[in-house]
Amino acid sequence: MAQNTMTHAGAAAPPARSNTTGGLLLRIVSLALIDAFTIWFVYRLFVDGNFFLGLTVATVTILINIFFMGPEAVYPYRWFTPGLALMILLVLYPTGFTLYIAFTNYGTGNILTQQQAIRQIERQTYAAEDAPTYAWTAYQDDSENVILWLEAENGDVFLARPDEPFVPLAESEFNVEGTDAPETLGDLTRVSPFVAATNPAIVGGTFGVGTEAVQIPANGGDALALQPLYDYDVERNVVISNQTGEEFSPVDGVYTSQSGDEVRPGYYAVIGLRNFQRLFTSDLFGGEFVIVFVWTFLHAILTVFVTFALGLTLAIILNHELVPAKKIFRSMLLVPYAIPAFISVLVWRGLLDPTSGVVNEVLNLFTFGLAGDLPWRSNPFWARTGIILVQMWLGFPYMLLICTGALQSIPSDMYEAADVDGAGPFRKFWNLTLPLLLVAIGPLLIASFAFNFNNFTVIQLYNDGRPTIDTDTIAGYTDILITYTYEVAFSSGRGADYGFATAITIVIFVLLSIVTIFNFRLTRQLEEISENV
């Protein structure tokens, strides 16, 4: 009896899964290579203390093995395995790690994991008073490469380079007879002690590696053998100074002694809600924050309004049947959309220059000089106005596109019925065109609002957030929350403070989510209104 290739519902059965010997062998070999690399990579991540990333990579690899070697039920998943893996590694992991960073002190001085910080601490050395000494002679070539000729107290001679192990004279590439320092070593020439004492690459430099390393003191005396400055006690999790015997315990990612001395570098550690407490209890929520907060909303609202108004106006004009060469005009109006924003902003910055900008010259030409030199960058009102003008130029082509598509989707018979009822152009626009248009492009307007709420590029390139609100503040009148966050976290002279910046970013995300939810509710109301049109 012939095999029935149709299901009982009449749909075609899925193709049989290929289990040929060659295909199975190829999967096994490929997965073996992936698994071997993953094991090595995850091991290195765990050694460095990157447990979160290591677990993520291991999870992705396990899923790949299940999808390609598992039962028939998971067979379809193999087709989107690359996309799923990239989504986990490039979207979910960065998002989760960012949230984690908000609860740590990750920033300048604390960007390493604990394991990485301990390894760097253990590499630090010092020259003890009773350390072995070496008589030395320095050699240097035209490229300023330096070699030290070191003679130990027992007469052994070594050649030492920076960050390289000692090489006994007999095993070096130079043919030197005897143990007296020659005038030259290959292309390197002997340096007099006086010249060497003024060369920072020689005096104060470290030659050799680890415990087999020496340093020449500033007074030019014998080279001193270096010893590890710190030892790490794994069981007690303390760092012990070999120089003073002092112990350092971890405090917020920094090994600190009872006297308050610190051992650097530090590592990032969980500090709980401290970043959020610092945000809500600091002066950041004073007057300057209120100004930035209000302007952020006004900037996003005004940007969406002016771009939508201009784009809709042009779309209505170019949608009229009497306008000739519509395609040419539409193509020309899309030019600003094709130019990168960072180029357009810089061009507009030049056009709006208070003293030599074309905009002021044209205004003075039409007002017979009454406009004067408008302070487009130094006055708060005019600086904000300039930003809105730039945003209008950048955004109206996008609104033109979506409004054109939405207008062409409105049935023409509705306007014919309105004409029969005696409705004028304004009445038809207000009661027919606008409600139906907002239903179609409402979500896009919300997306535009969210984009401009965090539009870092325009604010930063136009005037860097200036003019400043007060001489004692870092915020400017044109700063929005995202640029204000940048100034607070990275440009306030304290170095990069990623943990604090992430906490502020999360607060911005919450605020934007609330606004977005409100806008979606408004969109639903518009849909209800359109049903009655």
Short mmCIF file of C-alpha atoms in Angstrom, two decimals:
data_model
loop_
_atom_site.label_atom_id
_atom_site.label_comp_id
_atom_site.label_asym_id
_atom_site.label_seq_id
_atom_site.Cartn_x
_atom_site.Cartn_y
_atom_site.Cartn_z
CA MET A 1 0.00 0.00 0.00
CA ALA A 2 1.42 3.39 -0.99
CA GLN A 3 2.53 5.60 1.87
CA ASN A 4 0.08 8.38 2.58
CA THR A 5 1.94 11.69 2.36
CA MET A 6 -0.98 13.76 3.60
CA THR A 7 -2.07 14.22 7.21
CA HIS A 8 -5.63 13.51 8.28
CA ALA A 9 -6.32 17.26 8.10
CA GLY A 10 -5.19 17.35 4.47
CA ALA A 11 -1.91 19.23 5.11
CA ALA A 12 1.37 17.99 3.69
CA ALA A 13 3.55 16.04 6.12
CA PRO A 14 6.90 17.61 7.12
CA PRO A 15 9.92 16.38 5.16
CA ALA A 16 11.74 13.43 6.62
CA ARG A 17 14.77 14.32 8.74
CA SER A 18 18.04 13.52 7.02
CA ASN A 19 20.07 10.95 8.95
CA THR A 20 22.64 9.95 6.36
CA THR A 21 25.99 8.77 7.63
CA GLY A 22 27.80 11.69 6.00
CA GLY A 23 25.43 14.29 7.47
CA LEU A 24 25.59 12.74 10.93
CA LEU A 25 29.39 12.60 10.82
CA LEU A 26 29.58 16.23 9.71
CA ARG A 27 27.35 17.32 12.61
CA ILE A 28 29.38 15.34 15.12
CA VAL A 29 32.72 16.76 13.91
CA SER A 30 31.38 20.34 13.77
CA LEU A 31 29.86 20.12 17.23
CA ALA A 32 33.03 18.56 18.61
CA LEU A 33 35.07 21.52 17.34
CA ILE A 34 32.54 24.01 18.74
CA ASP A 35 32.44 22.21 22.09
CA ALA A 36 36.24 22.03 22.34
CA PHE A 37 36.58 25.76 21.68
CA THR A 38 33.76 26.53 24.12
CA ILE A 39 35.36 24.46 26.91
CA TRP A 40 38.66 26.32 26.47
CA PHE A 41 36.96 29.72 26.17
CA VAL A 42 34.64 29.22 29.15
CA TYR A 43 37.58 28.00 31.24
CA ARG A 44 39.51 31.19 30.43
CA LEU A 45 36.45 33.30 31.31
CA PHE A 46 36.05 31.52 34.65
CA VAL A 47 39.75 31.98 35.43
CA ASP A 48 39.33 35.73 34.80
CA GLY A 49 36.21 35.84 36.95
CA ASN A 50 33.76 36.50 34.08
CA PHE A 51 31.26 33.93 35.38
CA PHE A 52 28.17 35.57 33.90
CA LEU A 53 29.56 35.59 30.35
CA GLY A 54 30.99 32.08 30.79
CA LEU A 55 27.60 30.68 31.81
CA THR A 56 25.94 32.47 28.88
CA VAL A 57 28.38 31.02 26.33
CA ALA A 58 28.05 27.55 27.89
CA THR A 59 24.23 27.77 27.75
CA VAL A 60 24.28 28.78 24.08
CA THR A 61 26.60 25.88 23.23
CA ILE A 62 24.42 23.38 25.11
CA LEU A 63 21.36 24.60 23.18
CA ILE A 64 23.24 24.20 19.89
CA ASN A 65 24.11 20.59 20.80
CA ILE A 66 20.50 19.84 21.76
CA PHE A 67 19.07 21.33 18.57
CA PHE A 68 21.49 19.52 16.26
CA MET A 69 21.69 16.16 18.05
CA GLY A 70 18.40 16.03 19.95
CA PRO A 71 15.13 14.24 19.16
CA GLU A 72 12.78 14.98 16.28
CA ALA A 73 10.77 17.45 18.39
CA VAL A 74 13.62 19.99 18.45
CA TYR A 75 14.66 19.49 14.83
CA PRO A 76 13.01 22.71 13.51
CA TYR A 77 14.95 24.84 16.01
CA ARG A 78 18.22 24.28 14.18
CA TRP A 79 17.14 26.60 11.40
CA PHE A 80 17.14 29.67 13.61
CA THR A 81 19.97 28.55 15.92
CA PRO A 82 22.41 31.23 14.60
CA GLY A 83 19.87 34.01 15.18
CA LEU A 84 18.95 32.68 18.62
CA ALA A 85 22.62 32.40 19.64
CA LEU A 86 23.37 35.94 18.47
CA MET A 87 20.27 37.28 20.23
CA ILE A 88 21.38 35.71 23.52
CA LEU A 89 25.01 36.85 23.21
CA LEU A 90 24.45 40.31 21.71
CA VAL A 91 21.10 41.34 23.22
CA LEU A 92 20.13 39.38 26.32
CA TYR A 93 23.62 39.16 27.83
CA PRO A 94 24.48 42.89 27.42
CA THR A 95 21.07 43.82 28.81
CA GLY A 96 21.43 41.55 31.83
CA PHE A 97 25.02 42.65 32.44
CA THR A 98 23.99 46.30 32.22
CA LEU A 99 21.33 45.76 34.88
CA TYR A 100 23.91 43.99 37.03
CA ILE A 101 26.38 46.88 36.63
CA ALA A 102 23.81 49.28 38.10
CA PHE A 103 24.20 47.48 41.44
CA THR A 104 28.02 47.54 41.42
CA ASN A 105 30.78 50.12 41.72
CA TYR A 106 31.98 49.41 38.16
CA GLY A 107 33.97 52.41 36.99
CA THR A 108 37.38 54.06 37.01
CA GLY A 109 39.68 52.07 39.28
CA ASN A 110 37.18 49.20 39.51
CA ILE A 111 36.81 47.78 36.00
CA LEU A 112 38.52 44.42 36.59
CA THR A 113 37.19 41.22 38.05
CA GLN A 114 38.59 40.18 41.43
CA GLN A 115 40.78 37.50 39.85
CA GLN A 116 42.25 39.96 37.33
CA ALA A 117 42.91 42.55 40.04
CA ILE A 118 44.67 39.99 42.28
CA ARG A 119 46.93 38.90 39.41
CA GLN A 120 47.98 42.49 38.78
CA ILE A 121 48.56 43.09 42.49
CA GLU A 122 50.76 40.00 42.73
CA ARG A 123 52.89 41.31 39.82
CA GLN A 124 53.85 44.45 41.75
CA THR A 125 57.43 44.40 43.02
CA TYR A 126 59.80 46.38 45.22
CA ALA A 127 63.50 46.48 45.96
CA ALA A 128 64.21 45.30 49.52
CA GLU A 129 67.16 46.70 51.44
CA ASP A 130 68.76 43.25 51.73
CA ALA A 131 68.03 42.29 48.11
CA PRO A 132 70.87 40.95 45.92
CA THR A 133 72.73 43.66 44.02
CA TYR A 134 74.34 43.74 40.59
CA ALA A 135 77.03 45.95 39.13
CA TRP A 136 75.69 47.22 35.84
CA THR A 137 76.67 48.75 32.54
CA ALA A 138 74.08 50.13 30.14
CA TYR A 139 74.08 49.77 26.35
CA GLN A 140 71.79 51.58 23.91
CA ASP A 141 71.37 51.75 20.13
CA ASP A 142 69.99 54.46 17.81
CA SER A 143 66.45 53.16 18.33
CA GLU A 144 66.85 53.64 22.11
CA ASN A 145 66.75 49.90 22.79
CA VAL A 146 68.49 49.27 26.12
CA ILE A 147 70.38 46.26 27.46
CA LEU A 148 71.94 46.01 30.90
CA TRP A 149 75.17 44.14 31.51
CA LEU A 150 74.71 42.75 35.04
CA GLU A 151 77.49 41.27 37.14
CA ALA A 152 76.36 39.39 40.25
CA GLU A 153 78.33 39.28 43.49
CA ASN A 154 79.61 35.79 42.65
CA GLY A 155 80.95 36.98 39.28
CA ASP A 156 78.16 35.60 37.05
CA VAL A 157 77.26 37.91 34.13
CA PHE A 158 73.74 38.32 32.69
CA LEU A 159 72.20 40.43 29.99
CA ALA A 160 68.83 41.97 30.87
CA ARG A 161 66.18 43.62 28.72
CA PRO A 162 62.90 45.25 29.86
CA ASP A 163 60.14 42.68 30.41
CA GLU A 164 62.32 39.74 29.31
CA PRO A 165 64.04 37.02 31.39
CA PHE A 166 67.73 37.30 32.22
CA VAL A 167 70.05 35.69 29.66
CA PRO A 168 73.44 34.35 30.87
CA LEU A 169 76.28 35.89 28.92
CA ALA A 170 77.39 32.50 27.59
CA GLU A 171 73.92 31.89 26.12
CA SER A 172 73.49 35.34 24.56
CA GLU A 173 73.76 36.20 20.86
CA PHE A 174 76.91 38.28 21.52
CA ASN A 175 80.41 36.85 21.29
CA VAL A 176 82.17 38.42 24.25
CA GLU A 177 85.48 37.14 25.57
CA GLY A 178 86.00 37.38 29.31
CA THR A 179 83.65 38.94 31.85
CA ASP A 180 84.62 42.59 31.42
CA ALA A 181 82.00 44.85 29.88
CA PRO A 182 83.03 45.69 26.27
CA GLU A 183 82.53 49.01 24.54
CA THR A 184 79.85 47.62 22.22
CA LEU A 185 77.33 44.79 22.14
CA GLY A 186 76.47 44.30 18.49
CA ASP A 187 74.75 47.53 17.40
CA LEU A 188 74.47 48.80 20.97
CA THR A 189 77.00 51.25 22.38
CA ARG A 190 78.10 51.54 25.97
CA VAL A 191 76.49 54.46 27.81
CA SER A 192 78.48 56.46 30.35
CA PRO A 193 77.13 56.40 33.95
CA PHE A 194 76.44 60.16 33.79
CA VAL A 195 74.33 59.84 30.63
CA ALA A 196 72.59 56.75 31.99
CA ALA A 197 71.63 58.61 35.17
CA THR A 198 69.66 61.15 33.09
CA ASN A 199 67.91 58.53 30.97
CA PRO A 200 64.49 57.51 32.43
CA ALA A 201 64.54 54.36 30.30
CA ILE A 202 67.56 53.20 32.33
CA VAL A 203 67.31 54.73 35.79
CA GLY A 204 64.00 53.74 37.31
CA GLY A 205 63.27 51.19 34.62
CA THR A 206 62.62 47.50 35.34
CA PHE A 207 64.74 44.89 33.59
CA GLY A 208 63.81 41.22 33.67
CA VAL A 209 60.51 39.68 34.77
CA GLY A 210 58.96 38.54 38.03
CA THR A 211 61.32 37.78 40.87
CA GLU A 212 64.15 37.71 38.36
CA ALA A 213 64.04 41.44 37.74
CA VAL A 214 66.19 44.39 38.76
CA GLN A 215 65.77 48.12 39.05
CA ILE A 216 68.41 50.83 39.05
CA PRO A 217 67.86 53.35 41.85
CA ALA A 218 67.66 57.07 41.15
CA ASN A 219 71.11 57.66 42.66
CA GLY A 220 72.67 55.40 40.01
CA GLY A 221 73.96 52.83 42.50
CA ASP A 222 74.03 49.06 42.04
CA ALA A 223 70.96 47.46 40.46
CA LEU A 224 68.66 45.94 43.09
CA ALA A 225 66.85 42.65 42.65
CA LEU A 226 63.08 43.06 42.90
CA GLN A 227 60.78 40.99 45.06
CA PRO A 228 56.96 40.61 45.08
CA LEU A 229 55.42 43.50 46.96
CA TYR A 230 52.25 41.62 47.93
CA ASP A 231 51.14 38.05 48.62
CA TYR A 232 47.53 36.95 48.40
CA ASP A 233 46.04 34.64 51.05
CA VAL A 234 43.29 32.72 49.25
CA GLU A 235 41.67 31.25 52.38
CA ARG A 236 41.38 34.58 54.19
CA ASN A 237 40.92 36.71 51.07
CA VAL A 238 43.49 39.26 52.21
CA VAL A 239 46.51 40.87 50.57
CA ILE A 240 49.69 40.96 52.67
CA SER A 241 52.47 43.48 52.11
CA ASN A 242 55.91 41.84 52.06
CA GLN A 243 57.45 45.21 52.76
CA THR A 244 55.54 46.15 55.93
CA GLY A 245 53.59 43.02 56.83
CA GLU A 246 50.35 45.00 56.72
CA GLU A 247 47.17 43.19 55.73
CA PHE A 248 44.57 44.54 53.34
CA SER A 249 40.96 43.29 53.32
CA PRO A 250 38.42 43.91 50.51
CA VAL A 251 36.16 46.93 51.00
CA ASP A 252 33.84 47.65 48.06
CA GLY A 253 36.26 46.11 45.62
CA VAL A 254 39.43 47.72 47.00
CA TYR A 255 41.87 45.96 49.31
CA THR A 256 42.14 48.35 52.25
CA SER A 257 44.13 48.23 55.49
CA GLN A 258 42.84 49.26 58.91
CA SER A 259 44.78 52.50 58.58
CA GLY A 260 42.94 53.32 55.34
CA ASP A 261 45.77 52.56 52.89
CA GLU A 262 44.61 50.99 49.62
CA VAL A 263 46.11 48.54 47.16
CA ARG A 264 45.31 49.21 43.53
CA PRO A 265 43.92 48.18 41.12
CA GLY A 266 40.49 47.46 42.55
CA TYR A 267 37.70 45.29 41.17
CA TYR A 268 34.00 45.82 40.68
CA ALA A 269 31.83 44.49 43.49
CA VAL A 270 28.13 44.45 44.30
CA ILE A 271 27.13 47.46 46.41
CA GLY A 272 23.35 46.99 46.35
CA LEU A 273 21.13 50.03 45.86
CA ARG A 274 23.85 52.54 46.68
CA ASN A 275 23.95 53.99 43.15
CA PHE A 276 20.21 54.64 43.24
CA GLN A 277 20.42 56.11 46.75
CA ARG A 278 23.22 58.35 45.57
CA LEU A 279 21.09 59.46 42.62
CA PHE A 280 17.95 60.30 44.57
CA THR A 281 19.71 61.90 47.56
CA SER A 282 22.32 63.93 45.69
CA ASP A 283 22.10 67.47 44.37
CA LEU A 284 21.41 66.03 40.93
CA PHE A 285 17.69 66.17 41.72
CA GLY A 286 17.87 69.87 42.46
CA GLY A 287 16.99 72.78 40.22
CA GLU A 288 19.25 71.81 37.35
CA PHE A 289 17.71 68.34 37.11
CA VAL A 290 14.20 69.81 36.95
CA ILE A 291 15.28 72.12 34.11
CA VAL A 292 16.86 69.23 32.20
CA PHE A 293 13.89 66.95 32.91
CA VAL A 294 11.30 69.46 31.63
CA TRP A 295 13.37 70.35 28.56
CA THR A 296 13.79 66.64 27.73
CA PHE A 297 10.03 66.24 27.42
CA LEU A 298 9.57 69.56 25.62
CA HIS A 299 12.38 68.72 23.20
CA ALA A 300 10.85 65.34 22.31
CA ILE A 301 7.30 66.73 22.04
CA LEU A 302 8.27 69.78 19.97
CA THR A 303 10.49 67.71 17.70
CA VAL A 304 7.70 65.26 16.93
CA PHE A 305 5.19 68.10 16.48
CA VAL A 306 7.24 70.26 14.07
CA THR A 307 8.48 67.33 12.01
CA PHE A 308 4.98 65.85 11.80
CA ALA A 309 3.41 69.21 10.94
CA LEU A 310 5.89 69.95 8.15
CA GLY A 311 5.91 66.39 6.85
CA LEU A 312 2.09 66.22 6.81
CA THR A 313 1.80 69.61 5.11
CA LEU A 314 4.19 68.59 2.35
CA ALA A 315 2.53 65.18 2.03
CA ILE A 316 -0.92 66.79 1.56
CA ILE A 317 0.44 69.23 -1.02
CA LEU A 318 2.28 66.55 -2.99
CA ASN A 319 -0.72 64.20 -2.73
CA HIS A 320 -2.97 66.68 -4.56
CA GLU A 321 -3.81 65.65 -8.09
CA LEU A 322 -3.00 69.10 -9.54
CA VAL A 323 0.66 69.10 -8.40
CA PRO A 324 3.01 68.17 -11.29
CA ALA A 325 6.25 66.15 -11.05
CA LYS A 326 5.35 64.65 -7.67
CA LYS A 327 8.03 61.96 -7.80
CA ILE A 328 10.79 64.49 -8.45
CA PHE A 329 9.72 66.74 -5.57
CA ARG A 330 9.37 63.80 -3.18
CA SER A 331 12.84 62.54 -4.13
CA MET A 332 14.35 65.97 -3.54
CA LEU A 333 12.65 66.29 -0.14
CA LEU A 334 14.11 62.95 0.97
CA VAL A 335 17.70 64.20 0.62
CA PRO A 336 18.01 65.26 4.31
CA TYR A 337 16.96 61.73 5.31
CA ALA A 338 19.85 60.26 3.28
CA ILE A 339 22.57 62.44 4.84
CA PRO A 340 24.04 61.17 8.15
CA ALA A 341 22.78 63.15 11.11
CA PHE A 342 26.21 63.99 12.47
CA ILE A 343 27.07 65.71 9.17
CA SER A 344 23.81 67.64 8.99
CA VAL A 345 24.13 68.86 12.58
CA LEU A 346 27.62 70.22 11.96
CA VAL A 347 26.44 71.95 8.77
CA TRP A 348 23.54 73.56 10.63
CA ARG A 349 25.89 74.57 13.41
CA GLY A 350 27.82 76.58 10.84
CA LEU A 351 24.66 78.01 9.28
CA LEU A 352 23.49 79.19 12.70
CA ASP A 353 26.80 80.72 13.70
CA PRO A 354 25.94 84.04 15.44
CA THR A 355 28.54 86.13 13.61
CA SER A 356 29.13 84.51 10.23
CA GLY A 357 26.17 82.17 9.77
CA VAL A 358 23.98 82.38 6.68
CA VAL A 359 20.76 82.26 8.71
CA ASN A 360 21.48 85.51 10.53
CA GLU A 361 22.53 87.20 7.28
CA VAL A 362 19.28 86.18 5.56
CA LEU A 363 17.17 87.31 8.55
CA ASN A 364 18.90 90.68 8.60
CA LEU A 365 18.38 91.00 4.85
CA PHE A 366 14.60 90.52 5.14
CA THR A 367 14.25 92.58 8.35
CA PHE A 368 16.57 95.36 7.18
CA GLY A 369 19.04 94.59 9.99
CA LEU A 370 16.49 94.57 12.78
CA ALA A 371 17.12 90.90 13.64
CA GLY A 372 20.72 91.55 14.57
CA ASP A 373 23.10 88.71 15.42
CA LEU A 374 20.79 86.21 17.09
CA PRO A 375 22.70 84.24 19.75
CA TRP A 376 21.85 80.75 18.44
CA ARG A 377 24.30 79.07 20.81
CA SER A 378 24.83 81.37 23.79
CA ASN A 379 21.24 82.23 24.70
CA PRO A 380 19.07 79.45 26.23
CA PHE A 381 15.94 80.27 24.19
CA TRP A 382 17.70 80.65 20.86
CA ALA A 383 19.93 77.63 21.47
CA ARG A 384 16.86 75.47 22.06
CA THR A 385 15.17 77.02 19.03
CA GLY A 386 18.20 76.15 16.93
CA ILE A 387 18.03 72.54 18.09
CA ILE A 388 14.35 72.33 17.12
CA LEU A 389 15.20 73.74 13.67
CA VAL A 390 17.89 71.11 13.20
CA GLN A 391 15.53 68.37 14.38
CA MET A 392 12.86 69.59 11.96
CA TRP A 393 15.31 69.39 9.06
CA LEU A 394 16.40 65.89 10.05
CA GLY A 395 12.93 64.51 10.79
CA PHE A 396 10.46 65.91 8.27
CA PRO A 397 11.44 63.52 5.40
CA TYR A 398 10.52 60.53 7.57
CA MET A 399 7.17 62.09 8.44
CA LEU A 400 6.64 62.91 4.76
CA LEU A 401 7.08 59.25 3.87
CA ILE A 402 4.74 57.79 6.46
CA CYS A 403 2.10 60.50 5.99
CA THR A 404 2.12 60.00 2.22
CA GLY A 405 1.49 56.29 2.66
CA ALA A 406 -1.24 56.87 5.23
CA LEU A 407 -3.00 59.53 3.09
CA GLN A 408 -3.09 57.26 0.07
CA SER A 409 -4.75 54.53 2.14
CA ILE A 410 -7.75 56.71 3.08
CA PRO A 411 -10.75 55.87 0.83
CA SER A 412 -11.66 58.72 -1.52
CA ASP A 413 -15.39 58.05 -1.20
CA MET A 414 -15.27 59.42 2.36
CA TYR A 415 -14.22 62.81 0.99
CA GLU A 416 -16.89 62.60 -1.69
CA ALA A 417 -19.51 62.01 0.99
CA ALA A 418 -18.11 64.96 2.97
CA ASP A 419 -18.38 67.16 -0.13
CA VAL A 420 -22.02 66.16 -0.49
CA ASP A 421 -22.61 67.17 3.14
CA GLY A 422 -21.05 70.53 2.41
CA ALA A 423 -17.89 70.10 4.52
CA GLY A 424 -15.08 72.54 3.77
CA PRO A 425 -11.34 71.73 3.48
CA PHE A 426 -10.61 72.48 7.13
CA ARG A 427 -13.58 70.43 8.35
CA LYS A 428 -12.56 67.47 6.18
CA PHE A 429 -8.99 67.67 7.46
CA TRP A 430 -9.95 67.96 11.13
CA ASN A 431 -12.75 65.36 11.18
CA LEU A 432 -11.58 62.88 8.54
CA THR A 433 -7.93 63.15 7.54
CA LEU A 434 -6.31 63.76 10.92
CA PRO A 435 -8.17 61.08 12.96
CA LEU A 436 -7.63 58.38 10.33
CA LEU A 437 -4.05 59.48 9.87
CA LEU A 438 -3.25 59.34 13.58
CA VAL A 439 -4.64 55.81 13.85
CA ALA A 440 -2.27 54.64 11.12
CA ILE A 441 0.87 56.50 12.21
CA GLY A 442 0.21 56.85 15.96
CA PRO A 443 2.65 54.06 16.94
CA LEU A 444 5.28 55.62 14.67
CA LEU A 445 4.85 58.98 16.38
CA ILE A 446 5.32 57.25 19.74
CA ALA A 447 8.49 55.60 18.42
CA SER A 448 9.70 58.99 17.17
CA PHE A 449 9.05 60.49 20.60
CA ALA A 450 11.03 57.71 22.28
CA PHE A 451 13.90 58.18 19.83
CA ASN A 452 14.11 61.93 20.36
CA PHE A 453 13.77 61.50 24.11
CA ASN A 454 17.29 60.01 23.99
CA ASN A 455 18.66 61.74 20.88
CA PHE A 456 22.23 62.16 22.09
CA THR A 457 23.79 63.01 18.73
CA VAL A 458 21.99 66.26 17.96
CA ILE A 459 22.29 67.71 21.47
CA GLN A 460 25.96 66.83 21.83
CA LEU A 461 27.10 67.96 18.39
CA TYR A 462 25.05 71.15 18.19
CA ASN A 463 26.23 72.84 21.37
CA ASP A 464 27.44 70.16 23.82
CA GLY A 465 24.47 70.94 26.09
CA ARG A 466 25.49 74.58 26.56
CA PRO A 467 24.90 77.27 27.65
CA THR A 468 25.42 76.10 31.20
CA ILE A 469 22.70 76.74 33.74
CA ASP A 470 25.06 78.04 36.44
CA THR A 471 28.79 78.32 36.97
CA ASP A 472 28.55 75.75 39.78
CA THR A 473 26.68 73.15 37.71
CA ILE A 474 27.65 70.84 34.89
CA ALA A 475 24.23 70.81 33.22
CA GLY A 476 23.30 73.06 30.32
CA TYR A 477 20.02 74.54 29.15
CA THR A 478 20.03 72.33 26.05
CA ASP A 479 21.01 69.14 27.89
CA ILE A 480 18.51 66.30 27.87
CA LEU A 481 18.57 63.42 30.33
CA ILE A 482 20.90 61.24 28.26
CA THR A 483 23.51 63.99 27.73
CA TYR A 484 23.12 65.03 31.37
CA THR A 485 23.84 61.43 32.34
CA TYR A 486 26.94 61.50 30.19
CA GLU A 487 28.16 64.71 31.81
CA VAL A 488 27.50 63.47 35.34
CA ALA A 489 29.01 60.02 34.87
CA PHE A 490 31.92 60.66 32.51
CA SER A 491 32.77 64.35 32.20
CA SER A 492 32.61 65.68 35.74
CA GLY A 493 36.28 65.07 36.58
CA ARG A 494 35.74 61.88 38.59
CA GLY A 495 36.51 59.49 35.75
CA ALA A 496 34.18 56.94 34.26
CA ASP A 497 31.47 55.88 36.69
CA TYR A 498 29.65 53.17 34.76
CA GLY A 499 27.65 51.86 37.71
CA PHE A 500 26.20 55.28 38.50
CA ALA A 501 25.56 55.99 34.81
CA THR A 502 23.70 52.70 34.44
CA ALA A 503 21.53 53.52 37.45
CA ILE A 504 20.57 56.84 35.85
CA THR A 505 19.89 55.05 32.56
CA ILE A 506 17.51 52.63 34.28
CA VAL A 507 15.62 55.58 35.78
CA ILE A 508 15.38 57.13 32.31
CA PHE A 509 14.10 53.82 30.95
CA VAL A 510 11.38 53.68 33.60
CA LEU A 511 10.29 57.25 32.83
CA LEU A 512 10.24 56.56 29.11
CA SER A 513 8.24 53.37 29.66
CA ILE A 514 5.61 55.28 31.62
CA VAL A 515 5.33 57.89 28.87
CA THR A 516 5.13 55.18 26.21
CA ILE A 517 2.33 53.37 28.04
CA PHE A 518 0.43 56.64 28.31
CA ASN A 519 0.90 57.30 24.59
CA PHE A 520 -0.34 53.82 23.68
CA ARG A 521 -3.46 54.43 25.75
CA LEU A 522 -3.91 57.67 23.82
CA THR A 523 -3.52 55.75 20.56
CA ARG A 524 -6.29 53.36 21.57
CA GLN A 525 -8.53 56.34 22.28
CA LEU A 526 -7.76 57.61 18.78
CA GLU A 527 -8.74 54.23 17.37
CA GLU A 528 -12.06 54.41 19.19
CA ILE A 529 -12.62 57.89 17.79
CA SER A 530 -11.81 56.70 14.25
CA GLU A 531 -14.44 53.99 14.51
CA ASN A 532 -17.06 56.71 14.70
CA VAL A 533 -15.70 58.65 11.75
#
